[in-house]
XYZ file of C-alpha atoms in Angstrom:
242
model
C -17.560 -4.182 2.284
C -14.191 -2.669 1.417
C -11.414 -2.904 3.996
C -8.033 -1.153 3.735
C -5.174 -3.292 5.053
C -2.209 -1.070 5.876
C 1.225 -2.683 6.177
C 3.174 -0.935 8.942
C 5.284 -3.779 10.313
C 8.698 -2.696 9.046
C 11.474 -1.101 11.074
C 12.738 1.171 8.280
C 16.429 0.499 8.840
C 17.445 2.237 5.592
C 16.378 5.621 6.937
C 18.746 5.122 9.913
C 16.331 6.892 12.265
C 15.427 6.168 15.875
C 11.778 5.505 14.981
C 10.271 3.275 12.275
C 9.905 5.174 8.995
C 6.094 4.955 9.079
C 6.179 6.977 12.317
C 8.667 9.609 11.203
C 7.044 13.017 11.626
C 6.951 15.279 8.575
C 5.553 18.762 9.192
C 4.379 17.581 12.616
C 2.426 14.609 11.250
C 3.594 10.955 11.142
C 3.904 9.450 7.669
C 1.320 6.758 8.461
C -1.305 9.387 9.303
C -1.009 10.942 5.828
C -1.668 7.457 4.470
C -4.557 6.676 6.810
C -6.223 10.007 6.014
C -6.477 9.021 2.336
C -8.484 5.912 3.232
C -10.437 7.668 5.990
C -11.606 10.260 3.465
C -12.468 7.801 0.699
C -16.239 7.205 0.535
C -15.916 3.577 -0.588
C -13.657 2.445 2.265
C -15.643 0.983 5.161
C -12.884 0.158 7.612
C -9.125 0.042 8.164
C -6.896 -2.625 9.686
C -3.207 -1.945 10.353
C -0.548 -4.612 10.696
C 1.773 -2.702 13.018
C 5.316 -3.142 14.288
C 5.486 -4.492 17.839
C 5.545 -1.860 20.568
C 3.882 0.844 18.480
C 0.218 -0.199 18.665
C -0.758 2.300 21.338
C 1.232 5.055 19.636
C -0.628 4.359 16.397
C -4.013 4.419 18.098
C -3.125 7.693 19.820
C -2.055 9.370 16.587
C -5.101 8.025 14.740
C -7.493 9.237 17.422
C -5.956 12.714 17.401
C -6.236 12.837 13.602
C -9.864 11.690 13.575
C -9.206 8.364 11.832
C -12.518 6.842 12.877
C -12.365 4.008 10.323
C -9.389 2.401 12.105
C -11.062 -0.652 13.629
C -8.274 -3.174 14.102
C -4.546 -3.122 14.891
C -2.691 -6.449 14.699
C 0.914 -7.522 15.079
C 3.182 -7.142 12.099
C 5.202 -10.131 10.947
C 8.815 -10.829 10.091
C 8.205 -9.542 6.558
C 5.456 -8.026 4.421
C 3.930 -11.397 3.584
C 3.584 -12.335 7.239
C 2.188 -8.908 8.136
C -0.495 -9.184 5.456
C -1.321 -12.752 6.509
C -1.730 -11.745 10.166
C -4.261 -9.081 9.201
C -6.150 -11.339 6.795
C -6.477 -14.037 9.458
C -7.762 -11.465 11.935
C -10.599 -10.641 9.518
C -11.878 -14.223 9.132
C -14.871 -13.629 11.384
C -15.531 -10.210 9.841
C -15.237 -10.461 6.065
C -17.217 -12.370 3.465
C -15.702 -14.112 0.434
C -16.517 -11.281 -1.984
C -15.505 -8.385 0.248
C -12.629 -6.326 -1.132
C -9.314 -6.026 0.709
C -7.113 -3.105 -0.318
C -3.519 -3.790 0.739
C -1.313 -0.700 0.952
C 2.095 0.309 2.309
C 1.940 2.685 5.262
C 4.910 4.491 3.737
C 3.149 5.444 0.485
C 1.468 8.616 1.782
C 0.789 10.224 -1.627
C -1.985 7.758 -2.450
C -4.859 9.508 -4.234
C -8.619 9.019 -4.235
C -8.481 8.200 -7.955
C -5.999 5.355 -7.390
C -8.050 3.848 -4.554
C -11.276 4.113 -6.567
C -9.864 2.359 -9.624
C -8.152 -0.292 -7.500
C -11.488 -1.214 -5.908
C -13.330 -1.109 -9.235
C -10.879 -3.481 -10.922
C -11.019 -5.917 -7.981
C -14.816 -5.912 -8.072
C -14.790 -6.619 -11.805
C -11.846 -9.003 -12.175
C -10.975 -10.209 -8.669
C -7.771 -8.180 -8.450
C -6.564 -4.640 -9.012
C -2.863 -3.833 -8.823
C -1.888 -0.181 -8.890
C 0.677 -0.010 -11.688
C 2.296 2.268 -14.252
C 3.957 1.571 -17.575
C 7.721 1.387 -17.233
C 9.400 4.546 -18.564
C 13.032 3.566 -18.035
C 15.499 1.458 -20.014
C 15.620 -2.029 -18.495
C 18.737 -4.231 -18.711
C 19.409 -7.778 -17.599
C 22.436 -8.386 -15.400
C 23.878 -11.339 -13.562
C 26.225 -9.492 -11.239
C 24.881 -5.950 -10.872
C 27.986 -4.547 -12.549
C 27.367 -5.035 -16.254
C 24.731 -6.217 -18.706
C 24.438 -7.300 -22.309
C 20.692 -7.596 -22.965
C 17.645 -5.444 -22.533
C 13.918 -5.907 -21.950
C 11.370 -3.990 -24.001
C 9.902 -1.488 -21.558
C 6.518 -1.844 -23.262
C 6.425 -5.345 -21.784
C 7.086 -4.128 -18.233
C 4.646 -2.795 -15.634
C 5.874 -1.115 -12.456
C 3.594 -2.452 -9.724
C 2.911 -0.420 -6.592
C 0.386 -0.554 -3.793
C -2.540 -0.400 -3.233
C -3.417 -3.876 -4.416
C -7.017 -4.993 -4.046
C -8.349 -8.550 -4.004
C -11.508 -10.414 -3.107
C -11.095 -11.491 0.490
C -11.758 -15.199 -0.021
C -9.164 -15.526 -2.767
C -6.392 -13.549 -1.101
C -6.895 -15.402 2.189
C -6.679 -18.715 0.314
C -3.487 -17.543 -1.424
C -1.732 -16.675 1.820
C -2.710 -19.955 3.463
C -1.723 -21.951 0.373
C 1.623 -20.158 0.123
C 2.418 -21.161 3.689
C 1.596 -24.792 2.885
C 3.943 -24.686 -0.120
C 6.805 -23.087 1.772
C 6.464 -19.685 0.096
C 7.315 -17.391 2.992
C 9.174 -14.337 1.708
C 7.116 -12.868 -1.136
C 7.867 -9.175 -1.665
C 4.188 -8.345 -2.125
C 0.923 -10.273 -2.271
C 0.973 -10.068 -6.065
C 4.316 -11.925 -6.239
C 2.912 -14.582 -3.930
C -0.193 -14.989 -6.076
C 1.850 -15.172 -9.264
C 3.861 -18.029 -7.742
C 0.519 -19.771 -7.222
C -0.370 -19.304 -10.906
C -2.921 -16.511 -10.497
C -3.625 -14.056 -13.343
C -3.730 -10.499 -12.034
C -5.201 -7.255 -13.373
C -3.737 -3.756 -13.290
C -5.383 -0.592 -12.024
C -4.437 3.065 -12.097
C -1.049 4.013 -10.626
C 1.055 7.172 -10.439
C 4.679 8.249 -10.419
C 3.738 10.430 -7.452
C 2.731 7.359 -5.447
C 6.227 7.065 -3.975
C 7.355 4.678 -1.272
C 9.360 6.331 1.508
C 12.409 4.123 2.001
C 15.350 6.515 2.327
C 15.914 10.023 3.641
C 15.979 11.226 0.026
C 12.407 9.927 -0.367
C 11.326 12.143 2.530
C 12.605 15.189 0.644
C 10.697 14.072 -2.472
C 7.512 13.585 -0.440
C 7.811 17.046 1.095
C 8.105 18.601 -2.356
C 5.186 16.612 -3.782
C 2.974 17.321 -0.800
C 3.752 21.039 -0.909
C 2.773 21.083 -4.590
C -0.461 19.241 -3.807
C -1.273 21.658 -0.979
C -0.559 24.706 -3.143
C -2.792 23.359 -5.920
C -5.611 22.787 -3.419
C -5.271 26.314 -2.039
C -5.382 27.800 -5.540
C -8.665 26.004 -6.329
C -10.440 27.253 -3.211
C -12.914 30.047 -3.734
C -13.734 32.708 -1.194
C -17.147 34.358 -1.002
C -17.056 38.133 -0.747
């Protein structure tokens, strides 16, 4: 069984909007629904669990129902950070999932996720135990101690830019979150950083520069442009019988 775990517990303060960024409406559709549709439409995804910001559970269910997101089976409380939100969802699945089931953890605010990325993420997790959506770094990387200046660089060939989704076998990722709590690791940026602190070796899967994370208002503009391009490409490939 493959379960998508969607992280939607953040408030999105950097967008300075009156609603959390995952619920901002773009072209009359909330960001999170674009994301959920990708997993709803993927043939290998069996169910969806969302770790949702407090007070928005019913709103989420209403939007999902209207959009036909039938795979949404569970909505749980988000936590104080991404680590806690993921842990809450993983604990809620203890009576549902088996050790070798695959959990695909994804940000609600990465709505440009593609079928290809999800497929490869699952495949790598099935083969190696983990699959982290990632791309080779294309920028110049410099080390700095103060954010103002730097004097050394890092070879970009040695750097991978990790995104979500990240897929893991359920038994191992549940262990990692419980073990992290025991060791006082409570503010990992993503599950992969938590697992690296525990000494785990992780494997990369297919990523994309289009798989953007909506964090600022500028990101919304980028998403609109990317989505319009995607829609236009889809329309051009349709054929009409005459």
